[in-house]
mmCIF file of C-alpha atoms in Angstrom:
data_model
loop_
_atom_site.group_PDB
_atom_site.id
_atom_site.type_symbol
_atom_site.label_atom_id
_atom_site.label_comp_id
_atom_site.label_asym_id
_atom_site.label_seq_id
_atom_site.Cartn_x
_atom_site.Cartn_y
_atom_site.Cartn_z
ATOM 1 C CA MET A 310 11.336 19.112 -33.441
ATOM 2 C CA LYS A 311 11.767 16.164 -35.713
ATOM 3 C CA LYS A 312 10.666 17.068 -39.224
ATOM 4 C CA LEU A 313 7.626 15.282 -40.558
ATOM 5 C CA LEU A 314 9.151 14.850 -43.990
ATOM 6 C CA PHE A 315 12.542 14.563 -45.605
ATOM 7 C CA VAL A 316 13.988 17.839 -46.836
ATOM 8 C CA THR A 317 14.433 16.558 -50.395
ATOM 9 C CA LEU A 318 11.721 14.756 -52.347
ATOM 10 C CA LEU A 319 12.916 11.942 -54.617
ATOM 11 C CA ALA A 320 13.353 13.302 -58.118
ATOM 12 C CA THR A 321 12.337 9.948 -59.583
ATOM 13 C CA LEU A 322 8.785 10.067 -58.268
ATOM 14 C CA SER A 323 6.338 9.886 -61.146
ATOM 15 C CA PRO A 324 3.486 12.450 -60.923
ATOM 16 C CA ALA A 325 1.064 10.088 -62.640
ATOM 17 C CA GLY A 326 1.794 6.697 -61.163
ATOM 18 C CA PRO A 327 3.450 4.715 -58.362
ATOM 19 C CA ALA A 328 7.150 4.876 -57.606
ATOM 20 C CA LEU A 329 9.381 2.359 -59.325
ATOM 21 C CA ALA A 330 9.891 -0.984 -57.622
ATOM 22 C CA GLY A 331 12.470 -0.820 -54.869
ATOM 23 C CA GLU A 332 12.148 2.913 -54.286
ATOM 24 C CA THR A 333 11.234 4.231 -50.861
ATOM 25 C CA ALA A 334 9.198 7.381 -51.337
ATOM 26 C CA SER A 335 9.779 10.190 -48.870
ATOM 27 C CA GLU A 336 6.864 10.615 -46.475
ATOM 28 C CA ILE A 337 4.716 13.651 -47.112
ATOM 29 C CA ALA A 338 2.623 14.607 -44.099
ATOM 30 C CA VAL A 339 -1.019 15.498 -44.686
ATOM 31 C CA LEU A 340 -1.976 17.585 -41.666
ATOM 32 C CA VAL A 341 -5.579 17.181 -40.485
ATOM 33 C CA ALA A 342 -7.558 18.224 -37.419
ATOM 34 C CA ASP A 343 -7.706 15.550 -34.740
ATOM 35 C CA GLN A 344 -10.916 14.632 -32.919
ATOM 36 C CA SER A 345 -12.050 12.810 -29.795
ATOM 37 C CA ASP A 346 -15.260 11.033 -28.875
ATOM 38 C CA ALA A 347 -17.801 12.068 -26.248
ATOM 39 C CA ASN A 348 -15.575 10.554 -23.530
ATOM 40 C CA GLY A 349 -12.446 12.355 -24.657
ATOM 41 C CA ASN A 350 -10.846 9.322 -26.332
ATOM 42 C CA PRO A 351 -8.959 9.944 -29.616
ATOM 43 C CA MET A 352 -10.930 9.053 -32.730
ATOM 44 C CA PRO A 353 -9.545 7.828 -36.061
ATOM 45 C CA THR A 354 -9.462 10.337 -38.883
ATOM 46 C CA ALA A 355 -12.814 10.477 -40.689
ATOM 47 C CA PRO A 356 -13.080 7.680 -43.291
ATOM 48 C CA ALA A 357 -13.943 10.209 -46.008
ATOM 49 C CA ILE A 358 -10.651 12.063 -45.461
ATOM 50 C CA THR A 359 -8.686 8.817 -45.225
ATOM 51 C CA GLY A 360 -10.304 7.638 -48.449
ATOM 52 C CA VAL A 361 -9.656 10.839 -50.400
ATOM 53 C CA VAL A 362 -6.009 10.960 -49.322
ATOM 54 C CA GLY A 363 -5.700 7.294 -50.277
ATOM 55 C CA LEU A 364 -7.039 8.041 -53.757
ATOM 56 C CA LEU A 365 -4.529 10.878 -54.153
ATOM 57 C CA ALA A 366 -1.659 8.683 -52.996
ATOM 58 C CA ALA A 367 -2.605 5.920 -55.426
ATOM 59 C CA GLU A 368 -3.059 8.354 -58.310
ATOM 60 C CA THR A 369 0.235 10.201 -57.780
ATOM 61 C CA GLY A 370 2.517 7.574 -56.287
ATOM 62 C CA LEU A 371 3.318 10.004 -53.489
ATOM 63 C CA ASN A 372 3.703 8.642 -49.962
ATOM 64 C CA LEU A 373 0.932 10.721 -48.370
ATOM 65 C CA VAL A 374 0.595 9.995 -44.652
ATOM 66 C CA LEU A 375 -2.113 11.446 -42.400
ATOM 67 C CA HIS A 376 -0.940 13.304 -39.287
ATOM 68 C CA PRO A 377 -3.775 14.427 -36.972
ATOM 69 C CA TYR A 378 -3.090 17.443 -34.748
ATOM 70 C CA PRO A 379 -5.091 20.126 -32.980
ATOM 71 C CA TRP A 380 -6.076 22.492 -35.795
ATOM 72 C CA ARG A 381 -3.970 25.437 -34.597
ATOM 73 C CA ARG A 382 -0.881 23.242 -34.463
ATOM 74 C CA ALA A 383 -1.642 21.693 -37.860
ATOM 75 C CA GLN A 384 -1.748 25.193 -39.337
ATOM 76 C CA MET A 385 1.516 26.137 -37.645
ATOM 77 C CA LEU A 386 3.261 23.049 -38.986
ATOM 78 C CA ALA A 387 1.943 23.775 -42.481
ATOM 79 C CA GLU A 388 3.140 27.377 -42.256
ATOM 80 C CA ASN A 389 6.591 25.980 -41.434
ATOM 81 C CA GLY A 390 6.486 23.832 -44.567
ATOM 82 C CA GLU A 391 6.175 20.549 -42.661
ATOM 83 C CA GLY A 392 3.215 19.133 -44.547
ATOM 84 C CA LEU A 393 0.128 19.662 -46.669
ATOM 85 C CA LEU A 394 -2.766 21.226 -44.764
ATOM 86 C CA TYR A 395 -6.063 19.472 -45.501
ATOM 87 C CA GLY A 396 -9.260 21.521 -45.552
ATOM 88 C CA ALA A 397 -8.102 25.104 -44.933
ATOM 89 C CA ALA A 398 -10.303 27.746 -46.582
ATOM 90 C CA ALA A 399 -8.485 30.002 -49.044
ATOM 91 C CA THR A 400 -9.054 33.235 -47.118
ATOM 92 C CA PRO A 401 -7.171 36.401 -48.168
ATOM 93 C CA GLU A 402 -4.970 36.015 -45.091
ATOM 94 C CA ARG A 403 -4.033 32.441 -45.987
ATOM 95 C CA GLN A 404 -3.543 33.257 -49.664
ATOM 96 C CA ARG A 405 -0.621 35.467 -48.662
ATOM 97 C CA MET A 406 1.043 32.477 -46.994
ATOM 98 C CA PHE A 407 -0.117 29.369 -48.872
ATOM 99 C CA ASN A 408 -0.536 28.009 -52.354
ATOM 100 C CA PHE A 409 -3.670 25.890 -52.804
ATOM 101 C CA SER A 410 -4.577 22.793 -54.756
ATOM 102 C CA LYS A 411 -7.557 22.457 -57.013
ATOM 103 C CA PRO A 412 -10.814 21.593 -55.175
ATOM 104 C CA LEU A 413 -11.162 18.025 -53.965
ATOM 105 C CA TYR A 414 -14.905 18.347 -53.270
ATOM 106 C CA ALA A 415 -17.293 20.823 -51.661
ATOM 107 C CA ALA A 416 -18.223 21.085 -47.987
ATOM 108 C CA SER A 417 -20.942 23.157 -46.368
ATOM 109 C CA GLN A 418 -20.805 25.016 -43.064
ATOM 110 C CA TRP A 419 -23.721 23.870 -40.910
ATOM 111 C CA LEU A 420 -25.080 25.218 -37.637
ATOM 112 C CA VAL A 421 -25.789 22.646 -34.931
ATOM 113 C CA THR A 422 -28.109 23.357 -31.990
ATOM 114 C CA PRO A 423 -29.742 21.307 -29.239
ATOM 115 C CA ALA A 424 -33.071 19.912 -30.426
ATOM 116 C CA ARG A 425 -34.726 21.642 -27.469
ATOM 117 C CA SER A 426 -33.634 25.132 -28.601
ATOM 118 C CA THR A 427 -33.234 25.374 -32.355
ATOM 119 C CA LEU A 428 -32.627 28.575 -34.317
ATOM 120 C CA SER A 429 -33.495 29.704 -37.823
ATOM 121 C CA PHE A 430 -30.980 30.913 -40.377
ATOM 122 C CA GLN A 431 -32.075 32.534 -43.612
ATOM 123 C CA ARG A 432 -29.881 35.632 -43.540
ATOM 124 C CA TRP A 433 -26.967 36.831 -41.469
ATOM 125 C CA GLU A 434 -29.172 39.150 -39.431
ATOM 126 C CA ASP A 435 -30.814 36.037 -37.942
ATOM 127 C CA LEU A 436 -27.558 35.457 -36.048
ATOM 128 C CA ARG A 437 -27.403 38.881 -34.441
ATOM 129 C CA GLY A 438 -26.262 38.622 -30.845
ATOM 130 C CA LYS A 439 -25.572 34.888 -31.084
ATOM 131 C CA VAL A 440 -22.394 33.133 -29.955
ATOM 132 C CA ILE A 441 -21.159 30.601 -32.516
ATOM 133 C CA SER A 442 -18.565 27.942 -31.706
ATOM 134 C CA ILE A 443 -16.044 27.410 -34.515
ATOM 135 C CA SER A 444 -12.952 25.246 -34.801
ATOM 136 C CA SER A 445 -9.942 26.533 -32.916
ATOM 137 C CA GLY A 446 -8.113 28.929 -35.223
ATOM 138 C CA GLY A 447 -10.819 28.652 -37.897
ATOM 139 C CA ARG A 448 -11.152 31.141 -40.751
ATOM 140 C CA TYR A 449 -13.950 31.039 -43.306
ATOM 141 C CA GLY A 450 -15.450 32.795 -46.308
ATOM 142 C CA THR A 451 -15.672 36.535 -46.923
ATOM 143 C CA GLU A 452 -19.248 36.992 -45.674
ATOM 144 C CA PHE A 453 -18.654 35.018 -42.499
ATOM 145 C CA GLU A 454 -15.550 37.021 -41.678
ATOM 146 C CA GLU A 455 -17.353 40.313 -42.415
ATOM 147 C CA HIS A 456 -20.088 39.487 -39.875
ATOM 148 C CA ARG A 457 -17.753 37.911 -37.325
ATOM 149 C CA GLY A 458 -17.456 40.096 -34.245
ATOM 150 C CA LYS A 459 -20.181 42.425 -35.547
ATOM 151 C CA THR A 460 -23.424 40.550 -36.180
ATOM 152 C CA PHE A 461 -22.375 37.593 -34.011
ATOM 153 C CA THR A 462 -19.415 36.620 -31.875
ATOM 154 C CA VAL A 463 -17.347 33.447 -32.099
ATOM 155 C CA GLU A 464 -15.958 31.074 -29.506
ATOM 156 C CA ASP A 465 -12.857 29.258 -30.774
ATOM 157 C CA ASN A 466 -11.097 28.006 -27.654
ATOM 158 C CA ALA A 467 -12.390 24.418 -27.828
ATOM 159 C CA ALA A 468 -10.261 22.104 -29.952
ATOM 160 C CA THR A 469 -12.599 19.175 -30.667
ATOM 161 C CA ILE A 470 -16.190 18.638 -31.764
ATOM 162 C CA ALA A 471 -16.905 16.803 -28.514
ATOM 163 C CA SER A 472 -15.765 19.736 -26.374
ATOM 164 C CA ARG A 473 -17.667 22.206 -28.539
ATOM 165 C CA LEU A 474 -20.887 20.195 -28.270
ATOM 166 C CA LYS A 475 -20.384 20.058 -24.516
ATOM 167 C CA MET A 476 -20.317 23.864 -24.421
ATOM 168 C CA LEU A 477 -23.466 23.894 -26.529
ATOM 169 C CA SER A 478 -25.275 21.495 -24.197
ATOM 170 C CA ILE A 479 -24.622 23.697 -21.139
ATOM 171 C CA GLY A 480 -25.599 26.902 -22.954
ATOM 172 C CA ARG A 481 -22.189 28.580 -23.248
ATOM 173 C CA VAL A 482 -22.756 29.019 -26.999
ATOM 174 C CA ASP A 483 -25.898 29.258 -29.132
ATOM 175 C CA ALA A 484 -24.706 27.028 -31.970
ATOM 176 C CA VAL A 485 -21.737 25.003 -33.183
ATOM 177 C CA MET A 486 -20.581 25.426 -36.780
ATOM 178 C CA LEU A 487 -19.296 22.294 -38.532
ATOM 179 C CA ASP A 488 -17.929 21.690 -42.025
ATOM 180 C CA SER A 489 -19.241 18.604 -43.797
ATOM 181 C CA PHE A 490 -19.845 17.193 -47.274
ATOM 182 C CA ARG A 491 -23.047 15.704 -45.837
ATOM 183 C CA GLY A 492 -26.474 17.268 -46.044
ATOM 184 C CA ALA A 493 -28.235 18.575 -42.942
ATOM 185 C CA ALA A 494 -30.233 15.402 -42.203
ATOM 186 C CA GLN A 495 -27.231 13.125 -42.801
ATOM 187 C CA LEU A 496 -24.945 15.200 -40.587
ATOM 188 C CA GLU A 497 -27.610 15.334 -37.879
ATOM 189 C CA ALA A 498 -27.896 11.542 -37.848
ATOM 190 C CA ARG A 499 -24.107 11.143 -37.691
ATOM 191 C CA LEU A 500 -23.724 13.588 -34.788
ATOM 192 C CA ASN A 501 -26.473 11.930 -32.773
ATOM 193 C CA CYS A 502 -24.765 8.575 -33.356
ATOM 194 C CA LEU A 503 -21.232 9.727 -32.472
ATOM 195 C CA TYR A 504 -22.109 12.152 -29.656
ATOM 196 C CA PRO A 505 -25.363 10.941 -28.060
ATOM 197 C CA GLY A 506 -25.154 13.060 -24.883
ATOM 198 C CA ASP A 507 -28.241 13.853 -22.831
ATOM 199 C CA GLY A 508 -30.316 15.154 -25.715
ATOM 200 C CA LYS A 509 -30.541 15.236 -29.479
ATOM 201 C CA TRP A 510 -28.668 17.555 -31.829
ATOM 202 C CA THR A 511 -30.393 19.413 -34.666
ATOM 203 C CA VAL A 512 -28.688 20.725 -37.806
ATOM 204 C CA VAL A 513 -30.183 23.932 -39.217
ATOM 205 C CA ASP A 514 -31.355 23.089 -42.735
ATOM 206 C CA LYS A 515 -29.723 26.058 -44.489
ATOM 207 C CA PRO A 516 -25.897 26.173 -44.524
ATOM 208 C CA LEU A 517 -23.994 29.361 -43.804
ATOM 209 C CA ASP A 518 -21.889 28.775 -46.904
ATOM 210 C CA THR A 519 -20.432 26.091 -49.142
ATOM 211 C CA GLU A 520 -16.723 26.123 -49.962
ATOM 212 C CA PRO A 521 -14.229 23.876 -51.766
ATOM 213 C CA VAL A 522 -12.037 21.534 -49.745
ATOM 214 C CA LEU A 523 -8.407 22.256 -50.653
ATOM 215 C CA LEU A 524 -4.856 21.249 -49.822
ATOM 216 C CA ALA A 525 -2.620 24.134 -48.752
ATOM 217 C CA VAL A 526 1.178 24.284 -48.887
ATOM 218 C CA SER A 527 3.398 27.048 -47.576
ATOM 219 C CA LYS A 528 4.734 29.241 -50.384
ATOM 220 C CA SER A 529 8.243 28.870 -48.962
ATOM 221 C CA ALA A 530 8.132 25.060 -48.743
ATOM 222 C CA GLN A 531 9.888 22.606 -51.056
ATOM 223 C CA LEU A 532 6.593 20.721 -51.063
ATOM 224 C CA ASN A 533 5.364 23.139 -53.746
ATOM 225 C CA SER A 534 7.146 20.824 -56.172
ATOM 226 C CA VAL A 535 4.415 18.184 -55.722
ATOM 227 C CA LEU A 536 1.484 20.583 -56.224
ATOM 228 C CA PRO A 537 1.358 20.148 -60.040
ATOM 229 C CA ALA A 538 1.231 16.353 -59.642
ATOM 230 C CA LEU A 539 -1.529 16.673 -57.044
ATOM 231 C CA ASN A 540 -3.541 18.999 -59.277
ATOM 232 C CA GLU A 541 -3.212 16.666 -62.259
ATOM 233 C CA ALA A 542 -4.364 13.784 -60.062
ATOM 234 C CA ILE A 543 -7.327 15.815 -58.787
ATOM 235 C CA ASP A 544 -8.319 16.541 -62.403
ATOM 236 C CA ARG A 545 -8.272 12.829 -63.224
ATOM 237 C CA LEU A 546 -10.139 11.853 -60.060
ATOM 238 C CA THR A 547 -12.745 14.538 -60.749
ATOM 239 C CA LYS A 548 -13.202 13.367 -64.322
ATOM 240 C CA SER A 549 -13.635 9.746 -63.204
ATOM 241 C CA ARG A 550 -15.857 10.841 -60.286
ATOM 242 C CA SER A 551 -13.735 8.673 -57.992
ATOM 243 C CA ILE A 552 -13.854 11.121 -55.096
ATOM 244 C CA GLN A 553 -17.588 11.713 -55.539
ATOM 245 C CA LYS A 554 -18.257 7.972 -55.599
ATOM 246 C CA LEU A 555 -16.236 7.539 -52.401
ATOM 247 C CA LEU A 556 -18.226 10.269 -50.658
ATOM 248 C CA GLU A 557 -21.517 8.832 -51.887
ATOM 249 C CA LYS A 558 -20.489 5.473 -50.440
ATOM 250 C CA ARG A 559 -19.826 7.143 -47.084
ATOM 251 C CA LEU A 560 -23.292 8.691 -47.178
ATOM 252 C CA THR A 561 -24.882 5.256 -47.350
ATOM 253 C CA ALA A 562 -22.647 3.651 -44.694
ATOM 254 C CA THR A 563 -24.629 2.089 -41.855
ATOM 255 C CA SER A 564 -22.102 2.941 -39.125
ATOM 256 C CA CYS A 565 -21.260 6.374 -37.711
#
């Protein structure tokens, strides 16, 4: 398979600014989960992700290029050192394989149900016997993983949000879990705009958890050489609130 990035990164790349005029920076793949709309048509990567990666590219001078894939494949490519994995939780299993960046921002894990059959979540016991749809190959925080397969079961065979919501609408699962920087009401409005379906979607108003959004790089990959530059850039973007301002702008956007 053709590699997504050159084997050797240019030594002249500056960690704090753009490459010198005339240089062609090696492409660094940023691996993200792909999505499709309610009709199965491919959707562009979420503007928030595109915007954050754009800020990182501008701040570091690195040629960061988004590559959407099914999540399982994105993880496999990252494990092989073929790109930076965007948004993987730092579970103990992944920490053995990946190094992680500093947090970009925080995202919560929300439960989505049909408006006609909502559920309540205040404690894990509320999910006893439920079937929860998660992203294909998804791994989450310690508490979630402790209750997985015991308090509740998971369904992770559907690759896209559209296919997972379809399973929810026909009753194959009790809820769909989605990660988002949005609040419950904002995410609910976005889902009902993007995936109208036959009925309305409801987002349970208490998240399962809130975790940092990170970049992961295989411990064996040459890409580890850019991690210090990325972390320094994240520090500067955090201090200037550039990422937070971008996300706040997305929250007020009038379109889906």
